[in-house]
PDB file of C-alpha atoms in Angstrom:
ATOM      1  CA  MET A 293     -10.647 -15.542  19.411  1.00 69.00           C
ATOM      2  CA  ASN A 294     -10.810 -12.307  17.402  1.00 92.00           C
ATOM      3  CA  ASP A 295     -13.192 -10.763  14.888  1.00 96.00           C
ATOM      4  CA  ILE A 296     -12.027  -8.325  12.220  1.00 98.00           C
ATOM      5  CA  ILE A 297     -13.721  -6.182   9.566  1.00 98.00           C
ATOM      6  CA  ILE A 298     -12.054  -5.807   6.157  1.00 98.00           C
ATOM      7  CA  LEU A 299     -12.973  -2.929   3.887  1.00 97.00           C
ATOM      8  CA  GLU A 300     -11.457  -2.133   0.480  1.00 97.00           C
ATOM      9  CA  TYR A 301     -12.392   1.091  -1.302  1.00 96.00           C
ATOM     10  CA  PHE A 302     -13.136  -0.142  -4.853  1.00 94.00           C
ATOM     11  CA  THR A 303     -14.860  -3.434  -3.999  1.00 95.00           C
ATOM     12  CA  SER A 304     -17.032  -1.863  -1.277  1.00 96.00           C
ATOM     13  CA  LYS A 305     -18.503   0.898  -3.455  1.00 94.00           C
ATOM     14  CA  SER A 306     -22.287   0.829  -3.771  1.00 92.00           C
ATOM     15  CA  ASN A 307     -22.027   1.580  -7.486  1.00 88.00           C
ATOM     16  CA  ILE A 308     -19.206  -0.139  -9.355  1.00 83.00           C
ATOM     17  CA  THR A 309     -17.941   1.316 -12.619  1.00 75.00           C
ATOM     18  CA  LEU A 310     -15.000  -0.091 -14.529  1.00 64.00           C
ATOM     19  CA  GLU A 311     -13.472   3.228 -15.582  1.00 62.00           C
ATOM     20  CA  ASN A 312     -10.065   1.769 -14.765  1.00 63.00           C
ATOM     21  CA  LYS A 313     -10.455  -1.980 -15.106  1.00 73.00           C
ATOM     22  CA  LYS A 314      -6.765  -2.630 -14.375  1.00 74.00           C
ATOM     23  CA  ILE A 315      -6.878  -0.947 -10.950  1.00 78.00           C
ATOM     24  CA  PHE A 316     -10.169  -2.657 -10.090  1.00 84.00           C
ATOM     25  CA  LEU A 317      -8.888  -6.156 -10.954  1.00 85.00           C
ATOM     26  CA  GLU A 318      -5.741  -5.529  -8.913  1.00 88.00           C
ATOM     27  CA  ALA A 319      -7.940  -4.491  -5.968  1.00 91.00           C
ATOM     28  CA  VAL A 320      -9.993  -7.699  -6.234  1.00 93.00           C
ATOM     29  CA  GLY A 321      -6.860  -9.872  -6.351  1.00 94.00           C
ATOM     30  CA  LEU A 322      -5.304  -8.101  -3.372  1.00 96.00           C
ATOM     31  CA  ILE A 323      -8.407  -8.219  -1.173  1.00 97.00           C
ATOM     32  CA  GLU A 324      -8.884 -11.939  -1.870  1.00 97.00           C
ATOM     33  CA  ASN A 325      -5.329 -12.648  -0.690  1.00 97.00           C
ATOM     34  CA  ILE A 326      -5.773 -10.493   2.414  1.00 98.00           C
ATOM     35  CA  ILE A 327      -8.981 -12.310   3.382  1.00 98.00           C
ATOM     36  CA  LYS A 328      -7.365 -15.722   2.798  1.00 98.00           C
ATOM     37  CA  SER A 329      -4.479 -14.686   5.048  1.00 98.00           C
ATOM     38  CA  PHE A 330      -6.753 -13.846   7.964  1.00 98.00           C
ATOM     39  CA  LEU A 331      -8.743 -17.050   7.483  1.00 97.00           C
ATOM     40  CA  LEU A 332      -5.461 -18.992   7.814  1.00 97.00           C
ATOM     41  CA  ASN A 333      -4.994 -17.522  11.280  1.00 97.00           C
ATOM     42  CA  LYS A 334      -6.639 -19.879  13.803  1.00 94.00           C
ATOM     43  CA  ASN A 335      -7.073 -16.995  16.236  1.00 94.00           C
ATOM     44  CA  VAL A 336      -9.683 -15.458  13.931  1.00 96.00           C
ATOM     45  CA  ASN A 337     -13.287 -16.162  14.815  1.00 95.00           C
ATOM     46  CA  LYS A 338     -15.124 -14.124  12.162  1.00 97.00           C
ATOM     47  CA  VAL A 339     -13.994 -12.026   9.213  1.00 98.00           C
ATOM     48  CA  PHE A 340     -16.578  -9.441   8.195  1.00 97.00           C
ATOM     49  CA  PHE A 341     -16.149  -8.240   4.613  1.00 97.00           C
ATOM     50  CA  VAL A 342     -17.993  -5.282   3.102  1.00 97.00           C
ATOM     51  CA  GLN A 343     -18.445  -5.756  -0.653  1.00 96.00           C
ATOM     52  CA  ASN A 344     -20.659  -4.791  -3.544  1.00 95.00           C
ATOM     53  CA  SER A 345     -23.517  -7.259  -4.024  1.00 94.00           C
ATOM     54  CA  LYS A 346     -22.589  -7.840  -7.677  1.00 91.00           C
ATOM     55  CA  LEU A 347     -19.153  -9.235  -6.846  1.00 92.00           C
ATOM     56  CA  ASP A 348     -18.342 -12.869  -6.189  1.00 90.00           C
ATOM     57  CA  ILE A 349     -15.373 -12.848  -3.796  1.00 91.00           C
ATOM     58  CA  LEU A 350     -14.600 -16.039  -1.860  1.00 94.00           C
ATOM     59  CA  ASN A 351     -16.791 -18.116   0.405  1.00 94.00           C
ATOM     60  CA  HIS A 352     -15.871 -19.520   3.802  1.00 95.00           C
ATOM     61  CA  LYS A 353     -17.746 -20.513   6.957  1.00 96.00           C
ATOM     62  CA  ARG A 354     -15.862 -17.838   8.943  1.00 96.00           C
ATOM     63  CA  LEU A 355     -16.326 -15.152   6.269  1.00 97.00           C
ATOM     64  CA  PHE A 356     -19.410 -12.977   6.765  1.00 97.00           C
ATOM     65  CA  LYS A 357     -20.276 -10.691   3.866  1.00 97.00           C
ATOM     66  CA  ILE A 358     -22.130  -7.404   4.181  1.00 97.00           C
ATOM     67  CA  TYR A 359     -23.368  -6.093   0.853  1.00 97.00           C
ATOM     68  CA  THR A 360     -23.466  -2.601  -0.573  1.00 97.00           C
ATOM     69  CA  ASN A 361     -25.728  -1.687  -3.481  1.00 94.00           C
ATOM     70  CA  LYS A 362     -27.528   1.342  -4.870  1.00 93.00           C
ATOM     71  CA  ASN A 363     -29.866   1.304  -1.844  1.00 93.00           C
ATOM     72  CA  ASN A 364     -27.259   0.499   0.798  1.00 95.00           C
ATOM     73  CA  SER A 365     -24.148   2.689   0.942  1.00 94.00           C
ATOM     74  CA  VAL A 366     -20.874   2.067   2.772  1.00 95.00           C
ATOM     75  CA  VAL A 367     -21.742   4.802   5.296  1.00 94.00           C
ATOM     76  CA  SER A 368     -25.102   3.236   6.166  1.00 95.00           C
ATOM     77  CA  ILE A 369     -23.372  -0.125   6.648  1.00 96.00           C
ATOM     78  CA  LEU A 370     -20.643   1.378   8.845  1.00 95.00           C
ATOM     79  CA  LYS A 371     -23.298   2.734  11.197  1.00 94.00           C
ATOM     80  CA  ASN A 372     -24.694  -0.744  11.790  1.00 93.00           C
ATOM     81  CA  LEU A 373     -21.615  -2.968  11.823  1.00 94.00           C
ATOM     82  CA  PRO A 374     -20.499  -4.575  15.100  1.00 93.00           C
ATOM     83  CA  LYS A 375     -17.906  -2.462  16.933  1.00 95.00           C
ATOM     84  CA  LYS A 376     -14.951  -4.517  15.718  1.00 96.00           C
ATOM     85  CA  ASN A 377     -11.560  -3.347  14.487  1.00 97.00           C
ATOM     86  CA  VAL A 378     -11.381  -2.393  10.813  1.00 98.00           C
ATOM     87  CA  ILE A 379      -8.601  -2.988   8.315  1.00 98.00           C
ATOM     88  CA  PHE A 380      -9.054  -0.821   5.257  1.00 97.00           C
ATOM     89  CA  ILE A 381      -7.253  -0.477   1.944  1.00 97.00           C
ATOM     90  CA  ALA A 382      -7.657   2.564  -0.286  1.00 96.00           C
ATOM     91  CA  PRO A 383      -5.518   4.302  -2.928  1.00 93.00           C
ATOM     92  CA  GLU A 384      -3.825   7.659  -2.492  1.00 94.00           C
ATOM     93  CA  ILE A 385      -5.310   8.878  -5.790  1.00 91.00           C
ATOM     94  CA  MET A 386      -7.233  12.148  -5.274  1.00 91.00           C
ATOM     95  CA  ASN A 387      -6.569  11.833  -1.522  1.00 94.00           C
ATOM     96  CA  ILE A 388      -9.061   8.956  -1.318  1.00 95.00           C
ATOM     97  CA  SER A 389      -7.128   7.043   1.349  1.00 97.00           C
ATOM     98  CA  SER A 390      -7.034   9.681   4.097  1.00 97.00           C
ATOM     99  CA  ASN A 391     -10.630  10.778   3.370  1.00 97.00           C
ATOM    100  CA  PHE A 392     -11.768   7.142   3.564  1.00 97.00           C
ATOM    101  CA  GLN A 393      -9.923   6.728   6.861  1.00 98.00           C
ATOM    102  CA  LYS A 394     -11.655   9.773   8.348  1.00 97.00           C
ATOM    103  CA  LYS A 395     -15.045   8.466   7.216  1.00 96.00           C
ATOM    104  CA  ILE A 396     -14.565   4.995   8.750  1.00 97.00           C
ATOM    105  CA  SER A 397     -13.108   6.322  12.023  1.00 97.00           C
ATOM    106  CA  LYS A 398     -16.349   8.229  12.737  1.00 97.00           C
ATOM    107  CA  PHE A 399     -18.083   4.886  13.310  1.00 97.00           C
ATOM    108  CA  LEU A 400     -15.540   2.142  14.029  1.00 97.00           C
ATOM    109  CA  PRO A 401     -12.046   1.601  15.515  1.00 97.00           C
ATOM    110  CA  LEU A 402      -9.224   1.191  13.021  1.00 98.00           C
ATOM    111  CA  ARG A 403      -6.111  -0.961  12.884  1.00 98.00           C
ATOM    112  CA  HIS A 404      -4.137   1.390  10.700  1.00 98.00           C
ATOM    113  CA  SER A 405      -1.401   4.009  10.809  1.00 98.00           C
ATOM    114  CA  ASP A 406      -2.400   7.358  12.331  1.00 98.00           C
ATOM    115  CA  ILE A 407      -4.398   9.724  10.125  1.00 98.00           C
ATOM    116  CA  LYS A 408      -1.528  12.257  10.225  1.00 97.00           C
ATOM    117  CA  ILE A 409       0.763   9.603   8.732  1.00 97.00           C
ATOM    118  CA  ASN A 410      -1.743   8.867   5.979  1.00 97.00           C
ATOM    119  CA  GLU A 411      -2.152  12.570   5.186  1.00 98.00           C
ATOM    120  CA  ILE A 412       1.610  13.070   4.854  1.00 98.00           C
ATOM    121  CA  PHE A 413       2.309  10.042   2.670  1.00 98.00           C
ATOM    122  CA  SER A 414      -0.810  10.371   0.516  1.00 97.00           C
ATOM    123  CA  SER A 415       0.740  13.578  -0.814  1.00 97.00           C
ATOM    124  CA  LYS A 416       3.955  13.275  -2.806  1.00 97.00           C
ATOM    125  CA  GLU A 417       4.686  16.912  -2.035  1.00 97.00           C
ATOM    126  CA  ARG A 418       4.409  16.408   1.729  1.00 98.00           C
ATOM    127  CA  THR A 419       6.336  13.127   1.476  1.00 98.00           C
ATOM    128  CA  ILE A 420       9.269  14.950  -0.107  1.00 98.00           C
ATOM    129  CA  GLN A 421       9.163  17.627   2.591  1.00 98.00           C
ATOM    130  CA  PHE A 422       9.106  14.978   5.332  1.00 98.00           C
ATOM    131  CA  LEU A 423      12.009  12.987   3.875  1.00 98.00           C
ATOM    132  CA  LYS A 424      14.076  16.109   3.269  1.00 98.00           C
ATOM    133  CA  LYS A 425      13.488  17.392   6.815  1.00 98.00           C
ATOM    134  CA  ASN A 426      14.607  14.036   8.253  1.00 98.00           C
ATOM    135  CA  CYS A 427      17.649  13.636   5.983  1.00 98.00           C
ATOM    136  CA  ILE A 428      16.464  10.426   4.305  1.00 98.00           C
ATOM    137  CA  ASN A 429      17.731   9.719   0.790  1.00 97.00           C
ATOM    138  CA  HIS A 430      14.898  10.461  -1.613  1.00 97.00           C
ATOM    139  CA  ILE A 431      14.070  11.745  -5.074  1.00 96.00           C
ATOM    140  CA  GLY A 432      12.953  15.318  -4.538  1.00 96.00           C
ATOM    141  CA  ARG A 433      11.760  18.020  -6.870  1.00 96.00           C
ATOM    142  CA  ALA A 434      13.641  18.648 -10.129  1.00 95.00           C
ATOM    143  CA  LYS A 435      16.902  20.501  -9.500  1.00 88.00           C
ATOM    144  CA  LYS A 436      17.253  21.915 -13.006  1.00 85.00           C
ATOM    145  CA  TYR A 437      15.059  23.389 -15.733  1.00 87.00           C
ATOM    146  CA  LYS A 438      16.466  21.541 -18.727  1.00 89.00           C
ATOM    147  CA  GLY A 439      16.705  17.823 -19.367  1.00 91.00           C
ATOM    148  CA  LYS A 440      14.353  14.918 -18.896  1.00 95.00           C
ATOM    149  CA  PHE A 441      11.652  14.971 -16.222  1.00 97.00           C
ATOM    150  CA  VAL A 442       9.109  12.741 -14.515  1.00 96.00           C
ATOM    151  CA  ILE A 443       5.731  14.333 -13.796  1.00 97.00           C
ATOM    152  CA  LYS A 444       3.335  12.783 -11.261  1.00 97.00           C
ATOM    153  CA  PRO A 445       0.030  13.680  -9.618  1.00 96.00           C
ATOM    154  CA  ILE A 446       0.553  15.010  -6.077  1.00 97.00           C
ATOM    155  CA  TYR A 447      -2.140  12.548  -5.014  1.00 96.00           C
ATOM    156  CA  GLY A 448      -1.424   9.420  -6.999  1.00 91.00           C
ATOM    157  CA  ALA A 449      -0.668   5.734  -6.500  1.00 84.00           C
ATOM    158  CA  GLY A 450       1.944   3.561  -8.177  1.00 80.00           C
ATOM    159  CA  SER A 451       2.452   4.460 -11.822  1.00 83.00           C
ATOM    160  CA  PHE A 452      -0.988   6.081 -12.181  1.00 87.00           C
ATOM    161  CA  ALA A 453      -0.708   9.081 -14.571  1.00 91.00           C
ATOM    162  CA  VAL A 454       3.115   9.166 -14.347  1.00 95.00           C
ATOM    163  CA  ARG A 455       4.706  10.516 -17.510  1.00 96.00           C
ATOM    164  CA  ILE A 456       8.065  11.576 -18.931  1.00 96.00           C
ATOM    165  CA  SER A 457       8.580  15.027 -20.433  1.00 96.00           C
ATOM    166  CA  ARG A 458      11.440  17.128 -21.786  1.00 95.00           C
ATOM    167  CA  LYS A 459       9.621  20.318 -20.840  1.00 94.00           C
ATOM    168  CA  TYR A 460       9.754  21.858 -17.381  1.00 95.00           C
ATOM    169  CA  SER A 461       6.003  22.302 -17.335  1.00 93.00           C
ATOM    170  CA  PHE A 462       3.420  20.833 -14.949  1.00 94.00           C
ATOM    171  CA  ARG A 463       0.011  21.506 -13.419  1.00 95.00           C
ATOM    172  CA  LYS A 464      -0.672  22.733  -9.877  1.00 95.00           C
ATOM    173  CA  THR A 465      -1.938  19.226  -9.061  1.00 96.00           C
ATOM    174  CA  GLU A 466       1.398  17.667 -10.073  1.00 97.00           C
ATOM    175  CA  ILE A 467       5.035  17.526  -9.012  1.00 96.00           C
ATOM    176  CA  ILE A 468       8.044  17.420 -11.320  1.00 97.00           C
ATOM    177  CA  GLN A 469      11.213  15.433 -10.661  1.00 97.00           C
ATOM    178  CA  ASP A 470      14.447  14.764 -12.512  1.00 95.00           C
ATOM    179  CA  TYR A 471      14.284  11.568 -14.565  1.00 95.00           C
ATOM    180  CA  ILE A 472      16.856   9.098 -13.299  1.00 92.00           C
ATOM    181  CA  THR A 473      17.700   5.555 -14.306  1.00 93.00           C
ATOM    182  CA  GLY A 474      18.468   2.716 -11.943  1.00 95.00           C
ATOM    183  CA  ILE A 475      17.123  -0.442 -10.350  1.00 97.00           C
ATOM    184  CA  LYS A 476      13.466   0.083  -9.396  1.00 97.00           C
ATOM    185  CA  GLY A 477      12.194  -1.763  -6.364  1.00 98.00           C
ATOM    186  CA  SER A 478      10.006  -1.749  -3.305  1.00 98.00           C
ATOM    187  CA  PHE A 479       9.967  -3.189   0.170  1.00 98.00           C
ATOM    188  CA  SER A 480       7.295  -3.939   2.715  1.00 98.00           C
ATOM    189  CA  MET A 481       7.806  -3.621   6.441  1.00 98.00           C
ATOM    190  CA  LEU A 482       5.586  -4.517   9.363  1.00 98.00           C
ATOM    191  CA  CYS A 483       5.486  -1.669  11.854  1.00 98.00           C
ATOM    192  CA  LYS A 484       4.240  -0.666  15.249  1.00 97.00           C
ATOM    193  CA  ASN A 485       5.310   2.915  15.915  1.00 87.00           C
ATOM    194  CA  LYS A 486       9.127   2.936  15.612  1.00 94.00           C
ATOM    195  CA  LYS A 487       9.595  -0.834  15.792  1.00 97.00           C
ATOM    196  CA  PHE A 488       9.611  -2.761  12.524  1.00 98.00           C
ATOM    197  CA  VAL A 489      10.336  -6.026  10.742  1.00 98.00           C
ATOM    198  CA  LEU A 490      11.458  -5.941   7.114  1.00 98.00           C
ATOM    199  CA  ILE A 491       9.109  -8.362   5.346  1.00 98.00           C
ATOM    200  CA  SER A 492       9.895  -8.426   1.622  1.00 98.00           C
ATOM    201  CA  CYS A 493      12.416  -6.885  -0.780  1.00 98.00           C
ATOM    202  CA  ASN A 494      10.976  -6.732  -4.288  1.00 98.00           C
ATOM    203  CA  LYS A 495      12.058  -5.803  -7.788  1.00 98.00           C
ATOM    204  CA  GLN A 496       9.569  -3.850  -9.865  1.00 97.00           C
ATOM    205  CA  ILE A 497       8.961  -4.521 -13.556  1.00 97.00           C
ATOM    206  CA  VAL A 498       8.610  -1.151 -15.266  1.00 95.00           C
ATOM    207  CA  LYS A 499       8.027  -0.249 -18.922  1.00 94.00           C
ATOM    208  CA  ILE A 500       7.947   3.092 -20.733  1.00 94.00           C
ATOM    209  CA  ILE A 501       5.126   3.252 -23.268  1.00 94.00           C
ATOM    210  CA  ASP A 502       4.449   6.471 -25.206  1.00 95.00           C
ATOM    211  CA  ASN A 503       6.316   8.478 -22.537  1.00 95.00           C
ATOM    212  CA  ASN A 504       4.180   6.949 -19.777  1.00 95.00           C
ATOM    213  CA  ILE A 505       5.918   5.023 -17.003  1.00 95.00           C
ATOM    214  CA  ILE A 506       3.939   1.833 -16.417  1.00 92.00           C
ATOM    215  CA  GLN A 507       4.550  -0.684 -13.658  1.00 93.00           C
ATOM    216  CA  ARG A 508       3.816  -3.982 -15.388  1.00 93.00           C
ATOM    217  CA  GLY A 509       4.535  -6.247 -12.463  1.00 95.00           C
ATOM    218  CA  ILE A 510       6.731  -7.156  -9.540  1.00 97.00           C
ATOM    219  CA  ILE A 511       9.189  -9.896  -8.551  1.00 98.00           C
ATOM    220  CA  VAL A 512       8.399 -10.589  -4.897  1.00 98.00           C
ATOM    221  CA  GLY A 513      11.677 -11.318  -3.126  1.00 98.00           C
ATOM    222  CA  GLY A 514      13.609 -10.173  -6.191  1.00 98.00           C
ATOM    223  CA  LEU A 515      15.869  -7.823  -4.204  1.00 98.00           C
ATOM    224  CA  GLU A 516      16.738 -10.095  -1.276  1.00 98.00           C
ATOM    225  CA  ASN A 517      20.413  -9.654  -2.164  1.00 98.00           C
ATOM    226  CA  GLU A 518      19.929  -5.992  -1.168  1.00 98.00           C
ATOM    227  CA  ARG A 519      18.218  -6.764   2.169  1.00 98.00           C
ATOM    228  CA  SER A 520      20.981  -5.355   4.348  1.00 98.00           C
ATOM    229  CA  GLU A 521      21.002  -1.942   2.623  1.00 98.00           C
ATOM    230  CA  ILE A 522      17.217  -1.837   2.371  1.00 98.00           C
ATOM    231  CA  LYS A 523      16.887  -2.687   6.072  1.00 98.00           C
ATOM    232  CA  SER A 524      19.167   0.247   6.896  1.00 98.00           C
ATOM    233  CA  LEU A 525      16.886   2.566   4.893  1.00 98.00           C
ATOM    234  CA  ALA A 526      13.768   1.096   6.558  1.00 98.00           C
ATOM    235  CA  LYS A 527      15.294   1.722   9.983  1.00 98.00           C
ATOM    236  CA  LYS A 528      15.989   5.369   9.144  1.00 98.00           C
ATOM    237  CA  ILE A 529      12.373   5.855   8.040  1.00 98.00           C
ATOM    238  CA  CYS A 530      10.930   4.193  11.151  1.00 98.00           C
ATOM    239  CA  ASN A 531      13.235   6.045  13.527  1.00 97.00           C
ATOM    240  CA  VAL A 532      11.735   9.382  12.503  1.00 97.00           C
ATOM    241  CA  THR A 533       8.113   8.297  12.018  1.00 97.00           C
ATOM    242  CA  GLN A 534       5.742   8.086  14.963  1.00 95.00           C
ATOM    243  CA  GLY A 535       2.396   6.471  14.234  1.00 97.00           C
ATOM    244  CA  PHE A 536       3.123   3.678  11.763  1.00 98.00           C
ATOM    245  CA  PHE A 537       0.981   0.577  12.215  1.00 98.00           C
ATOM    246  CA  GLY A 538       0.710  -2.546  10.078  1.00 98.00           C
ATOM    247  CA  LEU A 539       2.156  -3.145   6.654  1.00 98.00           C
ATOM    248  CA  ILE A 540       3.965  -0.219   5.040  1.00 98.00           C
ATOM    249  CA  GLY A 541       5.035  -0.289   1.392  1.00 98.00           C
ATOM    250  CA  VAL A 542       7.967   1.810   0.183  1.00 98.00           C
ATOM    251  CA  ASP A 543       8.926   2.376  -3.465  1.00 98.00           C
ATOM    252  CA  ILE A 544      12.657   2.846  -4.030  1.00 98.00           C
ATOM    253  CA  ILE A 545      15.246   3.299  -6.778  1.00 98.00           C
ATOM    254  CA  LYS A 546      18.992   2.590  -6.742  1.00 98.00           C
ATOM    255  CA  GLN A 547      21.417   4.963  -8.416  1.00 94.00           C
ATOM    256  CA  ASN A 548      25.187   5.185  -8.027  1.00 93.00           C
ATOM    257  CA  GLY A 549      25.161   2.514  -5.328  1.00 95.00           C
ATOM    258  CA  LYS A 550      22.548   4.201  -3.097  1.00 97.00           C
ATOM    259  CA  TRP A 551      18.867   3.536  -2.502  1.00 98.00           C
ATOM    260  CA  TYR A 552      16.477   6.485  -2.677  1.00 98.00           C
ATOM    261  CA  VAL A 553      12.838   6.645  -1.545  1.00 98.00           C
ATOM    262  CA  LEU A 554      10.235   7.451  -4.200  1.00 97.00           C
ATOM    263  CA  GLU A 555       7.079   7.124  -2.119  1.00 96.00           C
ATOM    264  CA  ILE A 556       5.692   5.558   1.062  1.00 98.00           C
ATOM    265  CA  ASN A 557       2.309   3.826   1.250  1.00 97.00           C
ATOM    266  CA  PRO A 558       0.962   3.010   4.754  1.00 97.00           C
ATOM    267  CA  ARG A 559      -1.187   0.090   3.589  1.00 97.00           C
ATOM    268  CA  PHE A 560      -1.189  -3.351   1.975  1.00 98.00           C
ATOM    269  CA  THR A 561       0.352  -3.132  -1.515  1.00 96.00           C
ATOM    270  CA  SER A 562       0.458  -5.408  -4.577  1.00 94.00           C
ATOM    271  CA  SER A 563       3.561  -7.238  -3.313  1.00 97.00           C
ATOM    272  CA  TYR A 564       1.371  -8.838  -0.639  1.00 98.00           C
ATOM    273  CA  ASN A 565      -0.008 -11.178  -3.311  1.00 97.00           C
ATOM    274  CA  GLY A 566       3.258 -13.123  -3.195  1.00 98.00           C
ATOM    275  CA  ILE A 567       4.007 -13.120   0.544  1.00 98.00           C
ATOM    276  CA  LEU A 568       2.486 -16.524   1.373  1.00 98.00           C
ATOM    277  CA  GLU A 569       4.205 -18.325  -1.495  1.00 98.00           C
ATOM    278  CA  CYS A 570       7.551 -16.532  -1.135  1.00 98.00           C
ATOM    279  CA  TYR A 571       7.932 -16.129   2.625  1.00 98.00           C
ATOM    280  CA  GLY A 572       5.577 -18.765   4.040  1.00 98.00           C
ATOM    281  CA  LYS A 573       2.737 -19.192   6.525  1.00 97.00           C
ATOM    282  CA  GLU A 574       4.832 -17.991   9.472  1.00 98.00           C
ATOM    283  CA  THR A 575       5.258 -14.574   7.859  1.00 98.00           C
ATOM    284  CA  VAL A 576       1.560 -14.353   7.014  1.00 98.00           C
ATOM    285  CA  PHE A 577       0.746 -15.216  10.648  1.00 98.00           C
ATOM    286  CA  GLN A 578       3.226 -12.554  11.791  1.00 98.00           C
ATOM    287  CA  ILE A 579       1.346  -9.953   9.720  1.00 98.00           C
ATOM    288  CA  THR A 580      -2.223 -10.961  10.581  1.00 98.00           C
ATOM    289  CA  ASN A 581      -1.338 -11.407  14.262  1.00 97.00           C
ATOM    290  CA  LEU A 582      -0.258  -7.763  14.522  1.00 98.00           C
ATOM    291  CA  TYR A 583      -3.608  -6.562  13.175  1.00 98.00           C
ATOM    292  CA  LEU A 584      -5.498  -8.902  15.506  1.00 97.00           C
ATOM    293  CA  THR A 585      -3.530  -8.463  18.739  1.00 96.00           C
ATOM    294  CA  LYS A 586      -1.328  -5.360  18.230  1.00 97.00           C
ATOM    295  CA  ARG A 587       1.644  -7.569  19.143  1.00 97.00           C
ATOM    296  CA  LEU A 588       4.625  -7.251  16.789  1.00 98.00           C
ATOM    297  CA  ILE A 589       6.675 -10.452  16.408  1.00 97.00           C
ATOM    298  CA  LEU A 590      10.242  -9.287  15.736  1.00 96.00           C
ATOM    299  CA  GLU A 591      11.350 -12.247  13.632  1.00 95.00           C
ATOM    300  CA  GLU A 592      13.062 -11.721  10.281  1.00 95.00           C
ATOM    301  CA  PRO A 593      11.307 -13.603   7.435  1.00 97.00           C
ATOM    302  CA  LYS A 594      13.260 -16.038   5.259  1.00 97.00           C
ATOM    303  CA  LEU A 595      12.740 -16.123   1.499  1.00 98.00           C
ATOM    304  CA  MET A 596      11.693 -19.550   0.197  1.00 98.00           C
ATOM    305  CA  LYS A 597      11.326 -18.591  -3.479  1.00 98.00           C
ATOM    306  CA  THR A 598      10.772 -15.563  -5.657  1.00 98.00           C
ATOM    307  CA  LYS A 599       7.553 -14.969  -7.576  1.00 98.00           C
ATOM    308  CA  ARG A 600       6.963 -12.884 -10.693  1.00 98.00           C
ATOM    309  CA  ILE A 601       3.539 -11.223 -10.700  1.00 96.00           C
ATOM    310  CA  ILE A 602       2.382  -9.540 -13.897  1.00 93.00           C
ATOM    311  CA  PHE A 603      -0.447  -7.052 -13.501  1.00 88.00           C
ATOM    312  CA  SER A 604      -3.527  -7.328 -15.737  1.00 69.00           C
TER     313      SER A 604
END
């Protein structure tokens, strides 16, 4: 029997502010589904969950909550937690994810991709350099100075602060790319170093509002008809990446018959909210079992149904 500690950046903060209510609600929904998944695994003895005392997130006899508040910070809790493996989820915004990983690793062992992996893929600039160096199809920096452009924070997540502009002008904290049209999607893969299983192939629901690109939702399993091509792209990424562990989310776009990488997130992503319903308990066990035992089950999931998830 195994114990595991689950830690999510927004819900574990000692002082919760709803500056971005949308991101916070998405974090709550995701962490609830992750906890439920581990509680479904009969090999789990205890799930320790670090959360703010003001939140009401699930109750279960095998779920043990440790509370943060204004007098009890995450760091003080980390110092006193049992020496169990930690699964953490944090956004790439402002380099939060890799900084959070470094903080946790000072006190407890992690079940996560290597810190070097997180540092590369937290930065869109370094991600582009990595993909270019390894000859993987990707959307790089803008190749021209006139036209339509997409501007993103170097350290950003999803569609956060992504805008369209007709001016070749951007801040030092941003990157600029050519605006292209095409099918927008994502996939999740379960990895252990260079071995992987393609879990889900998803279609993203994207809207443009006042020149801002907004991801409004996702259709989990919505790109299963593209699984063969997506699997080929996943294999290329894994073949050149040492240090992947766990679920990896990859945002992609299809143009002129080819899939291109937009960004890579070495963590649980929003598509996980549909995995149980769309791919079944066996796939959820496959995922949780890797985090618990470090054993990767190389079985390809089968789609049972698609699910449309609309973000708040």
